[in-house]
Coordinates of C-alpha atoms in Angstrom, one line a residue:
Chain A
M1 CA -19.7 -49.4 55.3
F2 CA -23.1 -49.3 57.0
I3 CA -23.1 -45.5 56.8
A4 CA -22.2 -45.7 53.1
A5 CA -25.0 -48.1 52.4
L6 CA -27.5 -45.8 54.2
G7 CA -26.2 -42.9 52.0
A8 CA -26.7 -45.0 48.9
L9 CA -30.2 -46.0 50.0
L10 CA -31.1 -42.3 50.5
F11 CA -30.6 -41.9 46.7
L12 CA -31.9 -45.2 45.6
L13 CA -35.2 -45.5 47.6
P14 CA -36.9 -42.4 46.1
F15 CA -36.3 -43.7 42.6
I16 CA -37.9 -47.0 43.6
G17 CA -40.7 -45.0 45.3
I18 CA -41.5 -43.3 41.9
A19 CA -41.4 -46.5 40.0
L20 CA -43.5 -48.4 42.5
R21 CA -46.3 -45.9 42.7
L22 CA -46.2 -44.9 39.0
P23 CA -49.8 -45.3 37.7
W24 CA -48.7 -47.2 34.6
M25 CA -52.4 -47.7 33.5
R26 CA -53.2 -44.0 33.6
L27 CA -50.2 -42.8 31.7
S28 CA -52.0 -42.2 28.4
E29 CA -54.8 -40.4 30.2
I30 CA -52.3 -38.1 32.0
F31 CA -50.3 -37.3 29.0
G32 CA -53.5 -36.8 27.0
D33 CA -54.6 -34.0 29.3
P34 CA -54.3 -30.6 27.6
E35 CA -52.9 -28.9 30.7
T36 CA -50.1 -31.5 30.9
R37 CA -49.4 -31.2 27.2
A38 CA -49.2 -27.4 27.4
A39 CA -46.8 -27.6 30.4
L40 CA -44.7 -30.3 28.7
W41 CA -44.5 -28.3 25.4
L42 CA -43.7 -25.0 27.3
S43 CA -41.0 -26.8 29.2
I44 CA -39.4 -28.2 26.1
R45 CA -39.5 -24.9 24.2
S46 CA -38.4 -22.6 27.1
S47 CA -35.6 -24.9 28.2
A48 CA -34.3 -25.2 24.6
M49 CA -34.5 -21.4 24.2
A50 CA -32.7 -20.9 27.5
A51 CA -30.0 -23.4 26.6
A52 CA -29.6 -21.7 23.2
L53 CA -29.4 -18.2 24.8
S54 CA -27.0 -19.5 27.4
C55 CA -24.6 -20.6 24.6
F56 CA -25.2 -17.5 22.5
F57 CA -24.3 -15.2 25.3
G58 CA -22.3 -17.5 27.5
A59 CA -19.7 -18.7 25.0
P60 CA -18.5 -15.2 24.0
L61 CA -18.5 -14.2 27.7
A62 CA -16.4 -17.3 28.5
Y63 CA -14.0 -16.3 25.7
V64 CA -13.5 -12.8 27.0
L65 CA -13.1 -14.1 30.6
A66 CA -10.5 -16.6 29.4
R67 CA -8.5 -14.5 27.0
R68 CA -8.7 -10.8 27.9
A69 CA -7.5 -9.2 31.1
F70 CA -9.8 -6.3 32.1
P71 CA -10.7 -4.6 35.3
G72 CA -13.7 -6.4 36.9
R73 CA -12.9 -9.8 35.4
S74 CA -12.7 -11.5 38.8
V75 CA -16.0 -9.8 39.8
I76 CA -17.8 -11.3 36.8
R77 CA -16.2 -14.7 37.5
A78 CA -17.4 -14.5 41.1
L79 CA -20.9 -13.5 40.0
M80 CA -21.0 -16.6 37.7
T81 CA -20.1 -18.9 40.6
L82 CA -22.6 -17.1 42.8
A83 CA -25.4 -17.6 40.3
M84 CA -24.6 -21.3 40.3
V85 CA -24.9 -21.7 44.1
L86 CA -27.6 -19.0 44.7
P87 CA -31.0 -20.4 45.8
P88 CA -33.0 -20.1 42.6
V89 CA -35.9 -18.4 44.5
V90 CA -33.4 -15.6 45.4
G91 CA -32.5 -15.3 41.7
G92 CA -36.3 -15.0 41.0
V93 CA -36.7 -12.3 43.5
A94 CA -33.7 -10.4 42.1
L95 CA -35.1 -10.7 38.6
L96 CA -38.5 -9.5 39.8
F97 CA -37.0 -6.4 41.3
T98 CA -34.9 -5.7 38.2
F99 CA -37.2 -6.7 35.3
G100 CA -40.5 -6.5 37.2
R101 CA -43.0 -3.7 36.3
N102 CA -41.5 -1.5 39.0
G103 CA -37.9 -2.7 38.6
F104 CA -35.3 -0.2 37.2
V105 CA -35.0 -2.1 33.9
G106 CA -38.5 -3.5 33.7
A107 CA -40.2 -0.1 34.1
R108 CA -38.3 1.3 31.2
L109 CA -38.8 -1.8 29.0
D110 CA -42.6 -1.4 29.7
E111 CA -42.6 2.4 29.2
W112 CA -40.4 2.5 26.0
L113 CA -41.0 -0.8 24.3
G114 CA -44.2 -2.1 25.9
I115 CA -42.4 -5.3 26.9
R116 CA -43.5 -6.9 30.2
L117 CA -41.4 -9.9 31.1
P118 CA -42.8 -11.0 34.5
Y119 CA -45.6 -13.6 34.3
S120 CA -44.9 -14.2 30.6
S121 CA -43.4 -17.1 28.6
A122 CA -40.5 -14.8 27.8
G123 CA -40.1 -14.3 31.6
V124 CA -39.8 -18.1 32.0
V125 CA -37.0 -18.2 29.4
L126 CA -35.2 -15.3 31.2
A127 CA -35.5 -17.0 34.6
Q128 CA -34.2 -20.3 33.1
T129 CA -31.3 -18.6 31.3
F130 CA -30.3 -16.8 34.5
V131 CA -29.8 -20.1 36.3
A132 CA -28.5 -22.1 33.3
M133 CA -25.9 -19.8 31.7
P134 CA -23.2 -20.1 34.3
F135 CA -22.9 -23.8 33.4
V136 CA -22.0 -22.9 29.8
V137 CA -19.6 -20.1 30.9
V138 CA -17.7 -22.3 33.4
A139 CA -17.4 -25.3 31.0
V140 CA -16.2 -23.2 28.0
E141 CA -13.9 -21.0 30.0
S142 CA -12.1 -23.8 31.6
A143 CA -11.6 -25.4 28.2
L144 CA -10.3 -22.2 26.7
V145 CA -7.9 -21.7 29.6
R146 CA -6.5 -25.2 29.1
Q147 CA -6.2 -24.7 25.4
D148 CA -2.7 -23.9 23.9
T149 CA -3.0 -20.4 22.4
R150 CA 0.0 -21.1 20.2
M151 CA -2.3 -23.1 18.0
E152 CA -4.2 -19.9 17.3
E153 CA -1.0 -18.0 16.9
A154 CA 0.3 -20.6 14.4
A155 CA -3.0 -20.2 12.4
R156 CA -2.4 -16.4 12.3
T157 CA 1.1 -16.7 10.9
L158 CA -0.3 -19.1 8.3
G159 CA -2.5 -16.3 7.0
A160 CA -5.8 -16.9 8.8
S161 CA -7.8 -13.8 9.9
P162 CA -9.0 -13.6 13.5
L163 CA -12.4 -14.7 12.3
T164 CA -11.0 -17.7 10.5
V165 CA -9.0 -18.7 13.6
L166 CA -12.2 -18.6 15.7
R167 CA -14.1 -20.6 13.2
R168 CA -11.4 -23.2 12.3
I169 CA -9.3 -23.5 15.4
T170 CA -10.9 -22.1 18.6
I171 CA -14.5 -23.3 18.2
P172 CA -13.7 -26.8 17.0
T173 CA -11.3 -27.3 20.0
I174 CA -13.8 -26.2 22.5
R175 CA -16.8 -27.9 20.9
P176 CA -16.9 -30.9 23.4
A177 CA -16.9 -28.4 26.3
L178 CA -19.6 -26.3 24.7
L179 CA -21.8 -29.3 24.1
A180 CA -21.3 -30.5 27.6
G181 CA -22.1 -27.1 29.0
A182 CA -25.2 -26.8 26.8
A183 CA -26.5 -30.2 28.0
L184 CA -26.0 -29.2 31.6
A185 CA -27.6 -25.8 31.0
W186 CA -30.6 -27.4 29.3
A187 CA -31.1 -29.9 32.1
R188 CA -30.9 -27.2 34.6
A189 CA -33.4 -25.0 32.7
L190 CA -35.8 -28.0 32.3
G191 CA -35.8 -28.6 36.1
E192 CA -35.9 -24.9 37.0
F193 CA -38.6 -24.2 39.7
G194 CA -37.8 -21.5 42.2
A195 CA -36.7 -18.6 39.9
T196 CA -39.5 -19.4 37.5
I197 CA -42.4 -19.5 40.0
T198 CA -41.1 -16.3 41.7
F199 CA -40.5 -14.3 38.5
A200 CA -43.1 -15.7 36.1
G201 CA -45.7 -17.3 38.3
S202 CA -47.5 -20.5 37.5
F203 CA -50.2 -19.7 34.8
P204 CA -51.3 -22.8 32.9
G205 CA -50.4 -22.6 29.3
R206 CA -48.3 -19.5 29.7
T207 CA -45.8 -19.9 32.5
Q208 CA -46.6 -23.2 34.0
T209 CA -43.7 -25.5 33.2
L210 CA -43.5 -29.2 34.0
P211 CA -41.9 -28.8 37.4
L212 CA -44.5 -26.2 38.4
L213 CA -47.3 -28.5 37.2
V214 CA -45.8 -31.4 39.3
Y215 CA -45.9 -29.2 42.3
S216 CA -49.5 -28.0 41.8
T217 CA -50.9 -31.4 41.0
L218 CA -49.3 -33.1 43.9
D219 CA -52.3 -32.3 46.2
T220 CA -55.1 -32.9 43.7
D221 CA -53.7 -35.8 41.6
P222 CA -50.6 -37.5 43.1
G223 CA -50.6 -40.1 40.3
A224 CA -50.2 -37.4 37.6
A225 CA -47.5 -35.7 39.7
L226 CA -45.6 -39.0 39.8
A227 CA -45.9 -39.6 36.1
L228 CA -44.6 -36.1 35.3
S229 CA -41.8 -36.5 37.8
F230 CA -40.9 -39.7 36.0
V231 CA -40.6 -37.8 32.7
L232 CA -38.2 -35.3 34.2
L233 CA -36.2 -38.2 35.7
A234 CA -36.0 -39.9 32.3
V235 CA -34.8 -36.7 30.8
A236 CA -32.1 -36.3 33.4
V237 CA -30.9 -39.9 32.7
V238 CA -30.8 -39.3 29.0
V239 CA -28.8 -36.1 29.5
L240 CA -26.3 -37.9 31.7
G241 CA -26.0 -40.6 29.1
L242 CA -25.3 -38.1 26.4
L243 CA -22.7 -36.4 28.5
R244 CA -21.0 -39.7 29.1
D245 CA -20.8 -40.2 25.4
F246 CA -19.2 -36.7 24.9
W247 CA -16.7 -37.3 27.6
F248 CA -15.8 -40.7 26.3
A249 CA -15.7 -39.3 22.7
G250 CA -13.4 -36.6 24.0
M251 CA -11.1 -39.2 25.6
S252 CA -10.9 -41.5 22.7
D253 CA -10.3 -38.5 20.4
R254 CA -7.3 -37.6 22.5
G255 CA -6.2 -41.2 22.3
K256 CA -6.2 -41.4 18.5
G257 CA -6.1 -37.9 17.4
Chain B
M1 CA 13.9 -10.7 1.3
S2 CA 15.8 -9.6 4.4
I3 CA 14.9 -8.8 8.0
D4 CA 16.0 -5.6 9.7
V5 CA 15.1 -5.2 13.4
A6 CA 15.8 -2.2 15.6
A7 CA 13.3 -2.8 18.3
R8 CA 12.5 -2.3 22.0
L9 CA 9.9 -4.3 23.7
Q10 CA 8.8 -4.1 27.3
R11 CA 6.7 -6.7 29.1
G12 CA 6.5 -6.0 32.8
D13 CA 10.0 -5.7 34.2
F14 CA 11.5 -7.3 31.2
I15 CA 13.0 -5.1 28.5
L16 CA 14.2 -6.5 25.1
N17 CA 16.4 -4.1 23.2
V18 CA 17.9 -5.4 20.0
E19 CA 19.2 -4.4 16.7
F20 CA 20.2 -6.9 14.0
Q21 CA 19.9 -7.8 10.3
A22 CA 19.4 -11.1 8.6
E23 CA 20.2 -11.2 4.9
V24 CA 18.7 -13.2 2.1
G25 CA 20.3 -16.7 1.8
E26 CA 21.8 -16.8 5.3
T27 CA 20.7 -18.6 8.5
V28 CA 21.0 -16.5 11.6
A29 CA 20.7 -18.3 14.9
I30 CA 19.6 -16.3 17.9
L31 CA 21.2 -18.1 20.8
G32 CA 20.5 -17.4 24.4
P33 CA 19.5 -18.9 27.7
N34 CA 15.9 -19.4 28.8
G35 CA 14.3 -16.0 29.6
S36 CA 16.7 -14.1 27.4
G37 CA 13.9 -12.8 25.3
K38 CA 14.6 -14.8 22.2
S39 CA 11.1 -16.1 21.8
S40 CA 9.6 -12.7 22.4
L41 CA 11.9 -11.4 19.6
L42 CA 10.6 -14.1 17.2
R43 CA 7.0 -13.3 18.2
A44 CA 7.7 -9.6 17.5
I45 CA 9.0 -10.4 14.0
S46 CA 6.0 -12.7 13.4
G47 CA 3.6 -9.9 14.4
L48 CA 2.2 -11.8 17.5
L49 CA 3.7 -9.2 19.8
P50 CA 3.8 -5.5 18.9
I51 CA 7.0 -3.7 19.7
S52 CA 7.0 -0.6 22.0
A53 CA 9.6 1.3 20.1
G54 CA 11.7 1.0 16.9
T55 CA 11.1 -0.5 13.6
I56 CA 10.9 -4.0 12.1
T57 CA 11.4 -4.2 8.3
I58 CA 10.8 -7.3 6.3
D59 CA 11.9 -7.4 2.6
G60 CA 12.2 -3.6 2.7
K61 CA 8.6 -3.2 3.9
V62 CA 8.1 -1.7 7.4
V63 CA 5.8 -4.1 9.2
D64 CA 6.0 -2.6 12.7
D65 CA 6.8 0.9 13.7
H66 CA 5.3 2.1 17.0
Y67 CA 5.8 5.9 16.3
R68 CA 4.6 5.9 12.8
Q69 CA 1.7 3.7 13.9
I70 CA 2.4 1.0 11.3
F71 CA 1.5 -2.5 12.3
V72 CA 1.1 -5.3 9.8
R73 CA -0.9 -8.1 11.3
P74 CA 0.7 -11.6 11.4
E75 CA -1.6 -13.0 8.7
K76 CA -0.4 -10.3 6.3
R77 CA 3.3 -10.7 6.9
G78 CA 3.7 -13.9 4.8
L79 CA 6.2 -15.6 7.0
G80 CA 6.8 -19.2 7.6
V81 CA 7.0 -19.9 11.3
V82 CA 7.9 -23.3 12.9
F83 CA 6.8 -23.2 16.5
Q84 CA 8.4 -25.0 19.4
D85 CA 7.1 -28.6 19.5
G86 CA 5.1 -27.8 16.4
A87 CA 1.9 -26.2 17.8
L88 CA 0.0 -28.5 15.4
F89 CA -3.7 -28.3 15.0
E90 CA -4.6 -31.4 17.1
H91 CA -8.2 -31.5 15.8
L92 CA -7.2 -31.6 12.2
T93 CA -5.4 -34.4 10.3
V94 CA -1.8 -34.1 9.1
I95 CA -2.9 -33.2 5.6
E96 CA -5.4 -30.6 6.9
N97 CA -2.6 -29.1 8.9
V98 CA -0.3 -28.8 5.9
E99 CA -3.0 -27.3 3.6
F100 CA -4.2 -24.9 6.3
G101 CA -2.1 -21.9 5.1
L102 CA -3.2 -22.4 1.5
R103 CA -6.9 -22.7 2.5
S104 CA -6.6 -19.6 4.7
R105 CA -5.3 -17.6 1.7
G106 CA -8.4 -18.6 -0.2
M107 CA -7.1 -21.5 -2.4
K108 CA -9.7 -23.9 -3.5
S109 CA -10.0 -27.1 -1.5
A110 CA -9.0 -29.4 -4.3
S111 CA -5.9 -27.5 -5.4
A112 CA -4.8 -26.9 -1.7
R113 CA -5.1 -30.7 -1.1
A114 CA -3.1 -31.5 -4.2
A115 CA -0.3 -29.1 -3.2
A116 CA -0.3 -30.3 0.4
T117 CA -0.1 -33.9 -0.8
I118 CA 3.0 -33.3 -2.9
L119 CA 4.6 -31.5 0.1
A120 CA 3.6 -34.3 2.5
E121 CA 5.3 -36.8 0.2
Q122 CA 8.5 -34.7 0.1
F123 CA 8.6 -34.6 3.9
D124 CA 7.9 -38.4 4.3
I125 CA 4.6 -37.8 6.1
G126 CA 2.4 -38.9 3.3
E127 CA 1.6 -42.2 5.0
F128 CA 0.2 -40.4 8.0
A129 CA -1.8 -37.9 5.9
H130 CA -5.1 -38.8 7.4
R131 CA -4.0 -39.4 11.0
H132 CA -4.2 -36.8 13.8
P133 CA -0.9 -35.3 15.1
A134 CA -1.2 -36.9 18.5
S135 CA -0.4 -40.3 17.1
L136 CA 2.9 -39.1 15.6
S137 CA 6.4 -39.2 17.1
G138 CA 8.2 -36.0 18.0
G139 CA 10.3 -36.1 14.8
Q140 CA 7.2 -36.7 12.6
R141 CA 5.3 -33.9 14.3
Q142 CA 8.2 -31.5 13.5
R143 CA 8.2 -32.6 9.9
V144 CA 4.5 -31.7 9.7
A145 CA 5.2 -28.4 11.4
I146 CA 7.9 -27.6 8.8
A147 CA 5.8 -28.7 5.9
R148 CA 2.9 -26.6 7.1
A149 CA 5.1 -23.5 7.4
L150 CA 6.6 -24.0 3.9
A151 CA 3.3 -24.7 2.2
T152 CA 2.6 -21.1 1.5
S153 CA 6.1 -20.5 0.0
P154 CA 7.1 -17.8 2.4
T155 CA 10.2 -15.7 1.8
V156 CA 11.2 -15.7 5.4
L157 CA 11.4 -18.8 7.6
L158 CA 11.4 -18.4 11.4
L159 CA 12.2 -21.4 13.6
D160 CA 11.5 -21.4 17.4
E161 CA 13.5 -24.0 19.2
P162 CA 12.9 -26.6 16.5
T163 CA 14.6 -29.5 18.3
S164 CA 14.2 -28.7 22.0
A165 CA 11.1 -30.9 22.5
L166 CA 12.7 -33.9 20.9
D167 CA 14.6 -36.9 22.3
A168 CA 18.3 -37.3 21.4
S169 CA 17.8 -39.5 18.3
S170 CA 14.9 -37.4 16.9
K171 CA 17.1 -34.3 17.5
I172 CA 19.7 -35.6 15.1
E173 CA 17.1 -36.6 12.5
V174 CA 15.3 -33.3 12.6
R175 CA 18.5 -31.4 12.5
Q176 CA 19.6 -33.2 9.4
L177 CA 16.2 -32.5 7.8
L178 CA 16.4 -28.9 8.8
R179 CA 19.9 -28.5 7.3
S180 CA 18.8 -29.8 3.9
I181 CA 15.7 -27.5 4.1
L182 CA 17.6 -24.5 5.1
E183 CA 20.1 -25.0 2.3
K184 CA 17.3 -25.2 -0.3
F185 CA 15.3 -22.3 1.1
E186 CA 16.2 -19.2 -0.8
G187 CA 14.9 -16.6 1.6
T188 CA 16.0 -15.4 5.0
R189 CA 16.2 -17.9 7.8
V190 CA 16.1 -17.0 11.5
L191 CA 16.5 -19.7 14.1
V192 CA 16.0 -19.2 17.8
T193 CA 17.5 -21.8 20.1
H194 CA 19.2 -22.4 23.4
D195 CA 21.0 -25.4 22.0
P196 CA 24.5 -24.6 20.8
A197 CA 24.4 -27.8 18.7
D198 CA 21.5 -26.4 16.6
A199 CA 23.4 -23.2 16.1
H200 CA 26.5 -25.2 15.3
S201 CA 25.0 -27.4 12.6
L202 CA 22.4 -25.0 11.1
A203 CA 23.6 -21.4 11.4
D204 CA 25.9 -19.3 9.2
R205 CA 26.0 -16.6 11.9
I206 CA 25.0 -16.4 15.5
I207 CA 23.6 -13.6 17.6
V208 CA 23.9 -14.1 21.4
L209 CA 21.0 -12.7 23.3
E210 CA 21.3 -12.4 27.1
D211 CA 18.8 -10.7 29.3
G212 CA 17.1 -8.8 26.4
R213 CA 20.4 -7.6 24.9
I214 CA 22.7 -8.8 22.2
T215 CA 26.0 -9.5 23.8
Q216 CA 27.9 -10.9 20.9
S217 CA 27.5 -11.8 17.2
G218 CA 29.5 -13.2 14.4
T219 CA 30.2 -16.6 13.0
I220 CA 30.2 -19.4 15.6
S221 CA 34.0 -19.7 15.6
E222 CA 34.4 -16.0 16.0
V223 CA 32.0 -15.9 18.9
T224 CA 33.4 -19.0 20.7
A225 CA 37.0 -18.0 20.2
N226 CA 36.4 -14.8 22.0
P227 CA 33.7 -15.3 24.6
R228 CA 32.6 -12.1 26.3
S229 CA 30.3 -13.7 28.9
A230 CA 30.2 -16.7 31.1
Y231 CA 27.2 -17.9 29.1
V232 CA 29.1 -18.0 25.8
A233 CA 32.2 -19.3 27.5
N234 CA 30.2 -22.1 28.9
L235 CA 28.6 -22.8 25.5
A236 CA 31.9 -22.9 23.8
G237 CA 33.3 -24.8 26.7
T238 CA 36.0 -22.1 27.1
N239 CA 37.6 -22.2 30.6
L240 CA 37.2 -18.8 32.3
I241 CA 39.3 -18.6 35.4
S242 CA 39.5 -15.6 37.8
A243 CA 43.1 -15.1 39.0
M244 CA 45.4 -12.5 40.6
S245 CA 48.4 -11.4 38.8
D246 CA 51.6 -10.3 40.5
G247 CA 52.9 -9.0 37.3
D248 CA 54.6 -12.2 36.4
L249 CA 52.6 -15.3 37.5
L250 CA 48.9 -15.7 37.9
R251 CA 47.4 -17.4 41.0
T252 CA 43.9 -18.6 41.5
S253 CA 42.1 -18.1 44.9
E254 CA 43.2 -21.7 45.8
G255 CA 46.8 -20.8 45.0
T256 CA 47.2 -22.8 41.8
V257 CA 49.8 -21.1 39.6
I258 CA 49.0 -20.4 35.9
V259 CA 51.7 -19.3 33.5
A260 CA 50.9 -17.1 30.6
S261 CA 53.4 -16.3 27.9
E262 CA 52.5 -12.6 27.9
R263 CA 52.8 -10.5 31.1
V264 CA 49.7 -9.3 32.8
S265 CA 49.8 -6.2 34.9
A266 CA 49.4 -6.8 38.6
G267 CA 45.9 -7.1 40.0
E268 CA 42.8 -9.1 39.1
A269 CA 42.8 -10.9 35.9
L270 CA 40.6 -13.1 33.8
V271 CA 42.2 -16.2 32.2
A272 CA 40.6 -17.9 29.2
I273 CA 41.8 -21.3 28.0
L274 CA 40.1 -23.0 25.1
P275 CA 39.2 -26.6 25.8
S276 CA 41.0 -27.7 22.6
A277 CA 44.2 -26.3 24.0
V278 CA 44.1 -28.6 27.1
A279 CA 46.0 -31.8 26.7
I280 CA 45.4 -34.9 28.9
H281 CA 48.2 -37.2 30.0
A282 CA 48.3 -40.4 32.0
Q283 CA 51.8 -39.7 33.3
E284 CA 53.3 -36.4 34.2
P285 CA 54.5 -34.8 31.0
H286 CA 58.1 -33.5 30.5
G287 CA 59.3 -30.8 28.2
S288 CA 57.6 -27.8 26.8
P289 CA 54.3 -27.4 28.6
R290 CA 54.8 -25.1 31.6
N291 CA 51.3 -25.5 33.0
V292 CA 50.5 -29.0 34.5
W293 CA 47.7 -29.6 36.9
R294 CA 46.3 -32.8 38.4
A295 CA 42.6 -33.2 38.2
S296 CA 40.0 -36.0 38.2
V297 CA 37.3 -36.5 35.6
K298 CA 33.9 -35.4 36.7
S299 CA 31.9 -36.0 33.5
V300 CA 32.4 -36.6 29.8
D301 CA 30.1 -35.5 27.0
E302 CA 30.1 -35.4 23.3
F303 CA 30.1 -32.1 21.3
A304 CA 30.4 -31.8 17.6
G305 CA 32.2 -35.2 17.3
R306 CA 34.7 -34.5 20.0
L307 CA 34.8 -35.5 23.7
R308 CA 34.5 -32.9 26.3
V309 CA 36.1 -33.8 29.6
H310 CA 35.1 -31.9 32.6
A311 CA 37.6 -32.2 35.4
I312 CA 38.0 -31.0 39.0
G313 CA 41.2 -30.7 40.9
E314 CA 44.0 -28.2 41.3
L315 CA 42.2 -26.3 38.6
D316 CA 38.7 -27.0 37.3
L317 CA 39.0 -27.5 33.6
V318 CA 37.2 -28.5 30.4
A319 CA 39.3 -30.3 27.9
E320 CA 38.3 -31.2 24.4
I321 CA 40.0 -34.3 22.8
T322 CA 39.3 -36.7 20.0
P323 CA 37.4 -39.9 20.8
A324 CA 40.6 -41.8 19.8
A325 CA 42.7 -40.0 22.4
G326 CA 39.9 -40.6 24.9
A327 CA 40.0 -44.3 24.2
E328 CA 43.7 -44.5 24.5
L329 CA 43.7 -42.7 27.9
A330 CA 40.7 -44.9 29.0
I331 CA 39.0 -41.7 30.1
A332 CA 36.5 -42.6 32.9
V333 CA 34.7 -40.6 35.5
G334 CA 36.7 -40.5 38.7
N335 CA 40.1 -41.3 37.1
E336 CA 42.9 -38.8 37.8
Y337 CA 45.1 -37.4 35.0
F338 CA 47.6 -34.6 34.3
F339 CA 46.1 -31.7 32.4
S340 CA 48.6 -29.5 30.5
V341 CA 48.4 -26.2 28.7
K342 CA 51.1 -24.3 26.8
A343 CA 51.8 -20.9 28.2
T344 CA 51.1 -19.5 24.7
E345 CA 47.5 -20.9 24.9
V346 CA 46.8 -19.0 28.2
H347 CA 44.9 -15.8 27.4
A348 CA 44.9 -13.5 30.3
E349 CA 43.6 -10.0 30.6
S350 CA 43.5 -7.7 33.6
R351 CA 40.1 -6.4 34.6

């Protein structure tokens, strides 16, 4: 009991710490600062892009993993899990040595197309997508594995083409899982720190996202760091709330329909 | 509007090798135990499982031929398929399920809805039109599945275990519904089932599938009168008994004597006795029957309006009697009776 209470305190106290020290009076000044606004705006755009890319690439990947047997499938599954538990900074290092100027992909991108990903806003999106996509893949794949494929077969015998089956049967039935995966991916991308700073650096206005700004202002202006942390905290709470709604919606759907 | 199958299908160690035809206006039941390959056969006809050799022809058109590289995709075969426990679209309403086939074939939303509504009324599911399938009972779900399959006016109707997921009372209800639908349906009907009662009440002809092969076919009375495997014998309730013949009398391994009217050459023999040929008596009978065995009742069930009495004793037997006879004898589990069979009803063959 006592140990449990200590455990709970470990989580509770830091939130109180933020709320107590939050410089409520200075909030408008902090959020009026151009550097803060740039970081906030970059964070919103890049995390939204990363979540979108995670769905765009992750959902088809989940479909193939769930429905097609092919050599190397278990390797890809293992890599997905690995990417979820990998320290993000290691992911950043790996990205740097792959897509960096001297990396085996990065050098060619630079040479042939003139694209340089490291230390660019696109690099931020790449780093965030790298850490966020596994959440979409895992959520969607488990939903597809649970799904009864006879529904799709029944649709075929009723005259639906594979594309129609995908549009009218497969996607609607995995929609709750896709939305939950996307929300988790977005939250993960928004809070991303290690891979971003390693691969894209922390250039104000270009690659400095909100978590990076929090870290860099902690020494110079702790009040601002607190206020920005509070924003990230609020976002996490909102995402959790939305997920709860999805899960409850899913349950009541099952109850009535 | 017929089906002609001569196909081989291999999945891992399992090989399905069948040849059969189903004509317009008849209902063919493919009857077999679980794992016999009957669902794979239905999936092959539907186009959900390509065959590895042979040909499947529907209405005179080759839809699957491995060597000639012909394969018509399921959505182009124009079949009506009723899946086991429905396979309804759970995220769509009842009416959206019924109109799905029409919409997939490009019918305008308003006309599809109108056609589906008429069909839903015919199948007594109109009142649930805007509910989701999960809120329906097993029997109602099956009605939706049948209406959905018939909405596109297919010329061939395939039914996969249409009553197996239902409870006893829904089974009877759905079976009655199916009987009236199958009678009205003018095309070819193929029914896959492991339930002999389905075959009994719905099929004109049965094909027995065991371990990927057809072991017997014909009308249900032809098949059950002459069972060629333990599976069919069990279905029909026919008593199959191994015995040794000394050229005159037959003896089981326990030493029980069986008398047949026709002589069987000495050696191992297989004795078949139809359950309807077994009579049950409270007192030892006198007179004509030459075979009388004592046995006690192990279980009683009902089959096609008659009682089936399973007994164990000097000889383990299944007897089929009328419910009236059962009441008169006060048949109850554990009671001991005399079971008699005329020698002329004992069919024995040496093997």
